[in-house]
Amino acid sequence: MMINRRALLKGLAAAPVAIAAGAATGQQPAAAAATAARAPIGPQPVSADLSYLTASHFKLKYRTTTQAGTVAPYTQVINDIQTVGALPSATVDDVLKSANRTGSKILLSEMSGFAQGWTWDKNTTDGTGLWYPQGLTTSADYADGGLYNGRKVILVSWYDHLDETTGKGARISFVDMTNPDAPKYRHVLLVEPYLDPSTGGAGTPNFKAIHFHAGGIMWYGKLLYVVDTSKGIRVFDTTKILKVTANGDDTTIGRQSNGTYTAHNYAYVLPQSAAYDAQAPTGGERAIQWSFISLDRTTTPDSIVVGEYGLPDDPADHKRVFRWNIDATTRLLTATSNVATAVEAIQIDVNEMNGATSVNGKYYIARANGNSNGDLVTWVPGSLVNYNDLLAHPEDLAYDKNTGWLWNLTETQQERYVFARNISRLQ
């Protein structure tokens, strides 16, 4: 969520913010150290507001055609862009091999179960307020064995923080974790293909930036799922990455007057290939606020968990988690006539949820706490809630069952980290 929004919130518990070594000087040592100083709060009663909702009231409809400009199949427009603009295809491997930034190792020695972590390249804008990281997924989501073509990979979503409605949109960091102490990465811009009707006829194939929060992501096979706060889920086919061959002013995007395509000076774009449009809930339920998403490989079949960020002092704000089954063969949500129906819906009433996943029936929730340290909430339905230590402004979660690690990231400029914890060490 946005930092300026949180600054207005009242924390439920005050705690000192952990500061990375070197942060005061703006310099990044080879291995920064940070401390999550607050001890676990311990078991807490489940809220009296906890209740199971009727899951069938919540549905998503699968769509493969564009909505911007002239309606056409996404795949057709992507192929036409390649033909008209002579844009070559690129693979995830191509992006990883062209990585142009390097992260730095961090040590969170006081954090229970800390396994591994790093921070972004401080010599770039990645540590500034221009962009804010939000969603996280790993190659353990991509494939059951935990690897993408033999290597560990992390994907992270960012949104243009300075101008979320008209800026550069949203992007994905493709991170090669071959060397976890110095991961290499490159940003790829998310774009929406469309046929531009202003050119007459059937319209000219084009793409534009997507202005959304990109609050959570999940990479399942070739498909990347990205939640869109009020609309549902956008889907991107990672085999459809395009290499942008024209340079340009970083304010331009899409087809230019000379017939070339630019993308705010990004070398690669990942076009949207489908969408799951949220349907109006039945039974008098409120529409879902799509804040985060994760994959649960411990259910049969695999499933996704999505949920909502809710303000602590606003009872009308959304604080729910939902589950949909997903097909390991097609990589699409289980559906009938292109309509996917939720299989679980819970009013959990945990404030400020920025990420959640479940492992063998146990929920792990990244909870913000105003501008204080956050909480990693663990909860088994029907049991007690535990609050474990966490850094300030935690975001999305992703679980790797091969290592037993729970990955998390933080968005604040002072502690902009990506890190894993061993869940066997957590309450």
Short mmCIF file of C-alpha atoms in Angstrom, two decimals:
data_model
loop_
_atom_site.label_atom_id
_atom_site.label_comp_id
_atom_site.label_asym_id
_atom_site.label_seq_id
_atom_site.Cartn_x
_atom_site.Cartn_y
_atom_site.Cartn_z
CA MET A 1 0.00 0.00 0.00
CA MET A 2 1.06 3.62 -0.26
CA ILE A 3 3.38 5.07 2.36
CA ASN A 4 1.55 8.40 2.50
CA ARG A 5 -1.71 6.56 3.23
CA ARG A 6 -0.19 4.64 6.09
CA ALA A 7 1.29 7.72 7.69
CA LEU A 8 -2.24 8.64 8.74
CA LEU A 9 -2.92 5.31 10.44
CA LYS A 10 -2.86 4.61 14.14
CA GLY A 11 -0.59 1.65 14.97
CA LEU A 12 -1.99 -1.04 17.23
CA ALA A 13 1.40 -1.49 18.89
CA ALA A 14 4.37 0.86 18.96
CA ALA A 15 7.84 -0.48 18.15
CA PRO A 16 11.19 0.96 17.07
CA VAL A 17 11.89 0.83 13.34
CA ALA A 18 14.86 -1.37 12.47
CA ILE A 19 17.63 0.62 10.75
CA ALA A 20 20.09 -0.95 8.35
CA ALA A 21 23.76 -0.32 8.96
CA GLY A 22 24.92 2.50 6.72
CA ALA A 23 21.41 3.91 6.23
CA ALA A 24 22.25 7.11 8.06
CA THR A 25 25.05 7.88 5.64
CA GLY A 26 23.26 6.63 2.56
CA GLN A 27 26.04 4.10 1.95
CA GLN A 28 25.38 0.39 1.58
CA PRO A 29 27.96 -1.97 3.13
CA ALA A 30 28.59 -5.39 1.61
CA ALA A 31 26.36 -7.00 4.23
CA ALA A 32 23.95 -4.60 5.90
CA ALA A 33 22.68 -5.59 9.35
CA ALA A 34 19.19 -4.81 10.61
CA THR A 35 17.31 -5.73 13.74
CA ALA A 36 13.67 -6.51 14.31
CA ALA A 37 13.81 -5.58 17.99
CA ARG A 38 10.28 -6.35 19.09
CA ALA A 39 9.62 -9.75 20.66
CA PRO A 40 6.61 -11.80 19.53
CA ILE A 41 3.38 -10.57 21.08
CA GLY A 42 2.25 -14.16 21.61
CA PRO A 43 -1.08 -15.90 21.14
CA GLN A 44 -4.07 -13.63 20.80
CA PRO A 45 -7.76 -14.60 20.65
CA VAL A 46 -9.32 -14.75 17.22
CA SER A 47 -11.55 -11.74 16.63
CA ALA A 48 -15.22 -12.21 17.46
CA ASP A 49 -15.92 -10.92 13.95
CA LEU A 50 -14.23 -13.96 12.37
CA SER A 51 -16.70 -15.79 10.16
CA TYR A 52 -16.87 -18.02 7.10
CA LEU A 53 -18.69 -16.38 4.21
CA THR A 54 -20.48 -18.10 1.34
CA ALA A 55 -17.62 -18.61 -1.09
CA SER A 56 -19.92 -19.09 -4.11
CA HIS A 57 -20.94 -15.43 -3.83
CA PHE A 58 -17.53 -14.43 -5.25
CA LYS A 59 -16.68 -15.06 -8.90
CA LEU A 60 -14.15 -14.13 -11.57
CA LYS A 61 -14.76 -14.21 -15.32
CA TYR A 62 -11.87 -15.09 -17.63
CA ARG A 63 -11.32 -12.75 -20.59
CA THR A 64 -8.79 -12.97 -23.44
CA THR A 65 -9.83 -9.90 -25.45
CA THR A 66 -8.73 -6.30 -25.06
CA GLN A 67 -11.00 -3.60 -23.67
CA ALA A 68 -8.99 -0.55 -24.66
CA GLY A 69 -9.67 0.79 -28.14
CA THR A 70 -11.02 -1.74 -30.63
CA VAL A 71 -11.82 -5.11 -29.05
CA ALA A 72 -9.49 -7.87 -30.26
CA PRO A 73 -7.78 -10.95 -28.82
CA TYR A 74 -4.74 -9.98 -26.76
CA THR A 75 -2.57 -12.60 -28.48
CA GLN A 76 -3.51 -11.24 -31.91
CA VAL A 77 -2.53 -7.69 -30.94
CA ILE A 78 0.75 -8.86 -29.42
CA ASN A 79 1.61 -10.76 -32.59
CA ASP A 80 0.67 -7.76 -34.73
CA ILE A 81 2.88 -5.46 -32.65
CA GLN A 82 5.78 -7.80 -33.31
CA THR A 83 5.05 -7.77 -37.03
CA VAL A 84 4.37 -4.04 -37.45
CA GLY A 85 7.07 -2.86 -35.07
CA ALA A 86 9.60 -5.59 -35.81
CA LEU A 87 9.94 -6.24 -32.08
CA PRO A 88 11.73 -9.51 -31.37
CA SER A 89 10.47 -11.98 -28.80
CA ALA A 90 12.47 -12.44 -25.61
CA THR A 91 12.50 -15.15 -22.96
CA VAL A 92 12.83 -14.90 -19.20
CA ASP A 93 16.37 -16.26 -19.70
CA ASP A 94 17.11 -13.38 -22.09
CA VAL A 95 16.00 -10.88 -19.47
CA LEU A 96 18.03 -12.56 -16.72
CA LYS A 97 21.15 -12.74 -18.90
CA SER A 98 20.84 -9.01 -19.62
CA ALA A 99 20.53 -8.08 -15.92
CA ASN A 100 21.96 -4.60 -15.42
CA ARG A 101 21.63 -4.12 -11.63
CA THR A 102 23.03 -5.96 -8.61
CA GLY A 103 21.60 -6.25 -5.12
CA SER A 104 23.53 -6.48 -1.85
CA LYS A 105 23.37 -9.02 0.94
CA ILE A 106 21.69 -8.12 4.25
CA LEU A 107 21.71 -9.83 7.65
CA LEU A 108 18.63 -9.69 9.85
CA SER A 109 20.26 -11.63 12.65
CA GLU A 110 17.70 -10.74 15.32
CA MET A 111 14.76 -11.92 13.24
CA SER A 112 13.62 -15.40 14.24
CA GLY A 113 14.12 -17.91 11.46
CA PHE A 114 16.00 -15.50 9.18
CA ALA A 115 17.42 -17.50 6.28
CA GLN A 116 18.54 -15.14 3.51
CA GLY A 117 18.10 -11.57 2.33
CA TRP A 118 19.24 -8.74 0.12
CA THR A 119 18.51 -5.12 -0.78
CA TRP A 120 18.26 -3.29 -4.09
CA ASP A 121 21.05 -1.50 -5.98
CA LYS A 122 21.65 1.74 -4.07
CA ASN A 123 23.43 3.28 -7.06
CA THR A 124 20.15 3.48 -8.97
CA THR A 125 16.69 4.94 -8.31
CA ASP A 126 15.58 1.64 -6.75
CA GLY A 127 16.14 3.05 -3.28
CA THR A 128 14.24 6.28 -3.91
CA GLY A 129 10.60 7.34 -3.85
CA LEU A 130 10.17 7.12 -7.63
CA TRP A 131 9.01 3.49 -7.52
CA TYR A 132 7.71 1.31 -4.67
CA PRO A 133 8.01 -2.52 -4.57
CA GLN A 134 4.83 -4.45 -3.73
CA GLY A 135 4.34 -8.02 -4.94
CA LEU A 136 6.66 -11.02 -4.74
CA THR A 137 6.74 -14.52 -6.23
CA THR A 138 9.51 -17.05 -6.83
CA SER A 139 10.45 -19.93 -9.10
CA ALA A 140 9.00 -22.20 -6.39
CA ASP A 141 5.63 -20.86 -7.55
CA TYR A 142 6.65 -21.23 -11.20
CA ALA A 143 7.44 -24.95 -10.85
CA ASP A 144 6.96 -27.53 -8.14
CA GLY A 145 10.70 -28.28 -8.11
CA GLY A 146 11.48 -24.65 -7.24
CA LEU A 147 13.62 -23.74 -10.25
CA TYR A 148 13.25 -21.91 -13.55
CA ASN A 149 15.51 -23.59 -16.14
CA GLY A 150 17.88 -24.73 -13.40
CA ARG A 151 18.09 -21.51 -11.41
CA LYS A 152 16.31 -19.84 -8.53
CA VAL A 153 14.47 -16.70 -9.62
CA ILE A 154 12.44 -14.04 -7.81
CA LEU A 155 9.96 -11.67 -9.44
CA VAL A 156 8.94 -8.41 -7.73
CA SER A 157 6.29 -5.89 -8.84
CA TRP A 158 6.66 -2.10 -8.46
CA TYR A 159 4.34 0.84 -9.15
CA ASP A 160 5.16 4.42 -10.14
CA HIS A 161 4.78 6.08 -6.74
CA LEU A 162 5.07 9.68 -7.87
CA ASP A 163 2.19 9.39 -10.32
CA GLU A 164 0.16 6.19 -10.02
CA THR A 165 -2.52 7.36 -12.46
CA THR A 166 -0.55 8.91 -15.34
CA GLY A 167 3.09 7.94 -14.71
CA LYS A 168 5.10 5.04 -16.08
CA GLY A 169 2.71 2.43 -14.68
CA ALA A 170 3.97 -0.83 -13.18
CA ARG A 171 7.01 -3.01 -13.72
CA ILE A 172 8.42 -6.41 -12.78
CA SER A 173 11.95 -7.09 -11.54
CA PHE A 174 13.34 -10.38 -12.84
CA VAL A 175 15.95 -11.40 -10.26
CA ASP A 176 18.56 -14.11 -10.80
CA MET A 177 19.32 -15.65 -7.39
CA THR A 178 22.26 -17.79 -8.60
CA ASN A 179 24.45 -15.76 -6.23
CA PRO A 180 22.12 -14.94 -3.31
CA ASP A 181 24.68 -12.54 -1.82
CA ALA A 182 24.68 -10.40 -4.97
CA PRO A 183 21.53 -11.15 -6.99
CA LYS A 184 21.40 -9.65 -10.46
CA TYR A 185 18.19 -8.24 -11.86
CA ARG A 186 16.48 -6.22 -14.57
CA HIS A 187 13.16 -4.34 -14.64
CA VAL A 188 10.54 -5.12 -17.32
CA LEU A 189 7.62 -2.76 -17.94
CA LEU A 190 4.08 -4.16 -17.87
CA VAL A 191 1.98 -2.97 -20.81
CA GLU A 192 -1.55 -3.44 -22.11
CA PRO A 193 -1.92 -4.21 -25.83
CA TYR A 194 -4.77 -2.63 -27.80
CA LEU A 195 -5.84 -1.67 -31.31
CA ASP A 196 -5.71 2.10 -31.63
CA PRO A 197 -8.98 3.18 -33.33
CA SER A 198 -7.69 6.69 -34.10
CA THR A 199 -5.69 5.34 -37.03
CA GLY A 200 -8.81 4.15 -38.85
CA GLY A 201 -9.72 0.77 -40.25
CA ALA A 202 -9.26 -2.10 -37.81
CA GLY A 203 -6.90 0.07 -35.77
CA THR A 204 -3.13 -0.01 -35.35
CA PRO A 205 -1.64 -2.49 -32.84
CA ASN A 206 -0.24 -0.57 -29.89
CA PHE A 207 0.51 -0.86 -26.18
CA LYS A 208 0.25 1.47 -23.21
CA ALA A 209 1.43 1.61 -19.60
CA ILE A 210 -0.88 0.06 -17.00
CA HIS A 211 -1.59 2.43 -14.15
CA PHE A 212 -2.31 0.24 -11.15
CA HIS A 213 -0.89 -0.64 -7.74
CA ALA A 214 0.32 -4.16 -8.67
CA GLY A 215 -0.04 -5.03 -4.99
CA GLY A 216 0.55 -8.78 -5.35
CA ILE A 217 1.86 -11.24 -7.94
CA MET A 218 1.98 -15.01 -8.50
CA TRP A 219 4.03 -16.81 -11.19
CA TYR A 220 2.55 -20.20 -12.14
CA GLY A 221 4.13 -21.90 -15.12
CA LYS A 222 4.34 -19.39 -17.93
CA LEU A 223 1.60 -17.17 -16.48
CA LEU A 224 2.14 -14.22 -14.15
CA TYR A 225 -0.95 -13.20 -12.14
CA VAL A 226 -1.03 -9.57 -10.93
CA VAL A 227 -3.91 -8.26 -8.79
CA ASP A 228 -5.61 -5.00 -9.76
CA THR A 229 -7.22 -3.38 -6.71
CA SER A 230 -10.73 -2.77 -8.00
CA LYS A 231 -10.82 -4.92 -11.15
CA GLY A 232 -9.60 -8.41 -10.33
CA ILE A 233 -6.51 -10.10 -11.76
CA ARG A 234 -4.44 -9.25 -14.83
CA VAL A 235 -2.62 -12.16 -16.49
CA PHE A 236 0.70 -11.93 -18.35
CA ASP A 237 2.27 -14.69 -20.46
CA THR A 238 6.01 -14.68 -19.72
CA THR A 239 6.70 -16.37 -23.08
CA LYS A 240 5.41 -13.18 -24.78
CA ILE A 241 8.08 -10.73 -23.55
CA LEU A 242 9.03 -8.22 -26.27
CA LYS A 243 12.39 -6.50 -26.73
CA VAL A 244 12.01 -2.78 -27.44
CA THR A 245 14.46 -1.85 -30.20
CA ALA A 246 13.95 1.93 -30.26
CA ASN A 247 15.32 4.36 -27.70
CA GLY A 248 13.32 7.43 -26.82
CA ASP A 249 12.50 10.08 -24.37
CA ASP A 250 11.55 8.33 -21.14
CA THR A 251 8.14 10.05 -21.27
CA THR A 252 7.06 8.20 -24.41
CA ILE A 253 5.44 4.80 -24.71
CA GLY A 254 3.83 2.81 -27.49
CA ARG A 255 3.86 3.39 -31.23
CA GLN A 256 5.51 6.63 -32.31
CA SER A 257 4.90 8.72 -35.43
CA ASN A 258 7.88 7.11 -37.21
CA GLY A 259 6.41 3.62 -36.66
CA THR A 260 8.78 2.56 -33.89
CA TYR A 261 7.72 1.53 -30.38
CA THR A 262 9.15 2.95 -27.15
CA ALA A 263 8.54 2.05 -23.51
CA HIS A 264 9.79 4.80 -21.17
CA ASN A 265 13.33 3.66 -22.05
CA TYR A 266 12.77 0.12 -20.76
CA ALA A 267 14.49 -2.51 -22.90
CA TYR A 268 11.72 -5.09 -22.42
CA VAL A 269 7.95 -5.05 -22.06
CA LEU A 270 5.63 -7.80 -20.82
CA PRO A 271 2.21 -7.45 -22.50
CA GLN A 272 -1.03 -8.46 -20.78
CA SER A 273 -2.44 -11.63 -22.34
CA ALA A 274 -5.71 -12.14 -20.40
CA ALA A 275 -7.67 -11.01 -17.34
CA TYR A 276 -9.96 -12.29 -14.63
CA ASP A 277 -12.63 -9.63 -14.22
CA ALA A 278 -14.24 -9.48 -10.79
CA GLN A 279 -17.99 -10.08 -10.96
CA ALA A 280 -20.41 -8.26 -8.68
CA PRO A 281 -20.78 -10.45 -5.57
CA THR A 282 -24.17 -11.91 -4.78
CA GLY A 283 -25.81 -12.28 -1.39
CA GLY A 284 -25.32 -8.64 -0.49
CA GLU A 285 -21.53 -9.05 -0.15
CA ARG A 286 -19.15 -6.17 -0.77
CA ALA A 287 -16.87 -6.18 -3.80
CA ILE A 288 -13.39 -7.58 -3.19
CA GLN A 289 -10.46 -5.21 -2.83
CA TRP A 290 -7.70 -7.11 -4.62
CA SER A 291 -4.68 -6.27 -2.47
CA PHE A 292 -2.43 -9.36 -2.71
CA ILE A 293 -2.17 -12.89 -4.09
CA SER A 294 -0.14 -16.04 -3.41
CA LEU A 295 0.06 -19.69 -4.46
CA ASP A 296 -0.63 -22.59 -2.11
CA ARG A 297 1.00 -25.79 -3.41
CA THR A 298 0.07 -27.70 -0.24
CA THR A 299 -3.62 -28.06 -1.20
CA THR A 300 -5.11 -30.56 -3.63
CA PRO A 301 -5.52 -29.15 -6.21
CA ASP A 302 -3.15 -26.17 -5.96
CA SER A 303 -4.95 -22.98 -5.04
CA ILE A 304 -4.47 -19.23 -4.85
CA VAL A 305 -5.05 -17.04 -1.80
CA VAL A 306 -6.09 -13.42 -2.31
CA GLY A 307 -7.05 -10.83 0.26
CA GLU A 308 -7.70 -7.27 1.29
CA TYR A 309 -5.90 -4.49 3.09
CA GLY A 310 -8.16 -2.88 5.71
CA LEU A 311 -7.72 0.17 7.94
CA PRO A 312 -7.73 -0.53 11.70
CA ASP A 313 -10.20 2.17 12.70
CA ASP A 314 -12.67 1.67 9.87
CA PRO A 315 -15.05 -1.29 10.45
CA ALA A 316 -16.45 -0.85 6.95
CA ASP A 317 -13.05 -1.47 5.38
CA HIS A 318 -12.40 -4.90 3.91
CA LYS A 319 -10.41 -7.49 5.92
CA ARG A 320 -11.12 -10.78 4.15
CA VAL A 321 -9.19 -13.63 2.51
CA PHE A 322 -10.40 -15.79 -0.38
CA ARG A 323 -9.29 -18.94 -2.16
CA TRP A 324 -9.69 -20.23 -5.72
CA ASN A 325 -8.55 -23.60 -7.06
CA ILE A 326 -6.10 -23.56 -9.96
CA ASP A 327 -5.39 -26.14 -12.65
CA ALA A 328 -1.75 -27.30 -12.75
CA THR A 329 -2.16 -28.33 -16.41
CA THR A 330 -3.66 -25.18 -17.94
CA ARG A 331 -2.29 -22.84 -15.21
CA LEU A 332 -5.74 -21.22 -15.18
CA LEU A 333 -8.28 -21.00 -12.38
CA THR A 334 -10.72 -23.88 -12.23
CA ALA A 335 -13.79 -22.58 -14.07
CA THR A 336 -17.12 -23.46 -15.63
CA SER A 337 -17.96 -21.55 -18.83
CA ASN A 338 -15.00 -19.22 -18.07
CA VAL A 339 -16.38 -18.34 -14.62
CA ALA A 340 -14.17 -19.24 -11.63
CA THR A 341 -15.93 -19.48 -8.28
CA ALA A 342 -14.17 -19.04 -4.94
CA VAL A 343 -13.92 -22.14 -2.76
CA GLU A 344 -13.24 -20.29 0.49
CA ALA A 345 -14.10 -16.83 1.84
CA ILE A 346 -13.25 -15.74 5.38
CA GLN A 347 -13.87 -12.50 7.26
CA ILE A 348 -10.58 -12.67 9.16
CA ASP A 349 -10.60 -9.12 10.59
CA VAL A 350 -6.81 -8.69 10.72
CA ASN A 351 -5.94 -5.04 10.08
CA GLU A 352 -3.58 -3.81 7.36
CA MET A 353 -2.94 -7.12 5.59
CA ASN A 354 -0.45 -6.61 2.76
CA GLY A 355 0.23 -10.24 1.97
CA ALA A 356 -0.97 -13.70 2.95
CA THR A 357 -0.46 -17.31 2.04
CA SER A 358 -1.27 -20.67 3.58
CA VAL A 359 0.87 -23.75 4.15
CA ASN A 360 -0.77 -27.05 5.13
CA GLY A 361 -3.83 -25.21 6.42
CA LYS A 362 -1.90 -22.59 8.41
CA TYR A 363 -2.15 -18.96 7.32
CA TYR A 364 0.82 -16.57 7.26
CA ILE A 365 -0.13 -12.90 7.02
CA ALA A 366 2.14 -9.86 6.56
CA ARG A 367 0.47 -7.10 8.57
CA ALA A 368 1.53 -3.46 8.54
CA ASN A 369 1.30 -1.44 11.73
CA GLY A 370 1.23 2.19 10.73
CA ASN A 371 4.81 3.41 10.65
CA SER A 372 5.94 0.98 13.36
CA ASN A 373 7.30 -2.52 12.87
CA GLY A 374 4.91 -4.86 11.16
CA ASP A 375 3.75 -8.31 12.22
CA LEU A 376 3.92 -11.73 10.65
CA VAL A 377 0.60 -13.13 11.82
CA THR A 378 0.27 -16.93 11.91
CA TRP A 379 -3.13 -18.48 12.27
CA VAL A 380 -4.87 -21.83 11.97
CA PRO A 381 -8.67 -21.40 11.56
CA GLY A 382 -10.38 -22.22 14.85
CA SER A 383 -7.19 -21.66 16.83
CA LEU A 384 -5.28 -18.65 18.18
CA VAL A 385 -3.51 -15.88 16.31
CA ASN A 386 0.21 -15.34 16.88
CA TYR A 387 2.09 -12.13 16.12
CA ASN A 388 5.76 -12.62 15.18
CA ASP A 389 8.35 -9.86 14.71
CA LEU A 390 8.61 -8.22 11.30
CA LEU A 391 10.12 -5.10 9.75
CA ALA A 392 8.22 -1.93 8.95
CA HIS A 393 5.93 -1.86 5.89
CA PRO A 394 5.91 -5.56 4.95
CA GLU A 395 4.30 -6.48 1.66
CA ASP A 396 3.61 -9.69 -0.30
CA LEU A 397 4.43 -13.25 0.82
CA ALA A 398 5.47 -16.37 -1.13
CA TYR A 399 6.29 -19.84 0.21
CA ASP A 400 8.94 -22.23 -1.11
CA LYS A 401 8.07 -25.75 0.03
CA ASN A 402 11.45 -27.04 -1.22
CA THR A 403 13.37 -25.02 1.37
CA GLY A 404 10.61 -24.37 3.92
CA TRP A 405 11.24 -20.66 3.46
CA LEU A 406 8.65 -17.89 3.52
CA TRP A 407 9.71 -14.96 1.34
CA ASN A 408 8.67 -11.39 2.14
CA LEU A 409 9.66 -7.87 1.11
CA THR A 410 9.40 -4.35 2.53
CA GLU A 411 8.65 -1.17 0.61
CA THR A 412 9.99 1.70 2.73
CA GLN A 413 13.10 3.45 1.41
CA GLN A 414 14.90 3.05 4.76
CA GLU A 415 14.40 -0.75 4.82
CA ARG A 416 13.73 -1.86 1.27
CA TYR A 417 14.56 -5.54 1.70
CA VAL A 418 13.73 -8.93 0.18
CA PHE A 419 14.22 -11.79 2.64
CA ALA A 420 13.26 -15.33 3.60
CA ARG A 421 12.44 -16.95 6.96
CA ASN A 422 12.33 -20.61 7.89
CA ILE A 423 8.73 -21.29 8.88
CA SER A 424 9.77 -24.09 11.24
CA ARG A 425 11.16 -21.36 13.51
CA LEU A 426 7.91 -19.39 13.64
CA GLN A 427 4.99 -19.76 16.05
#
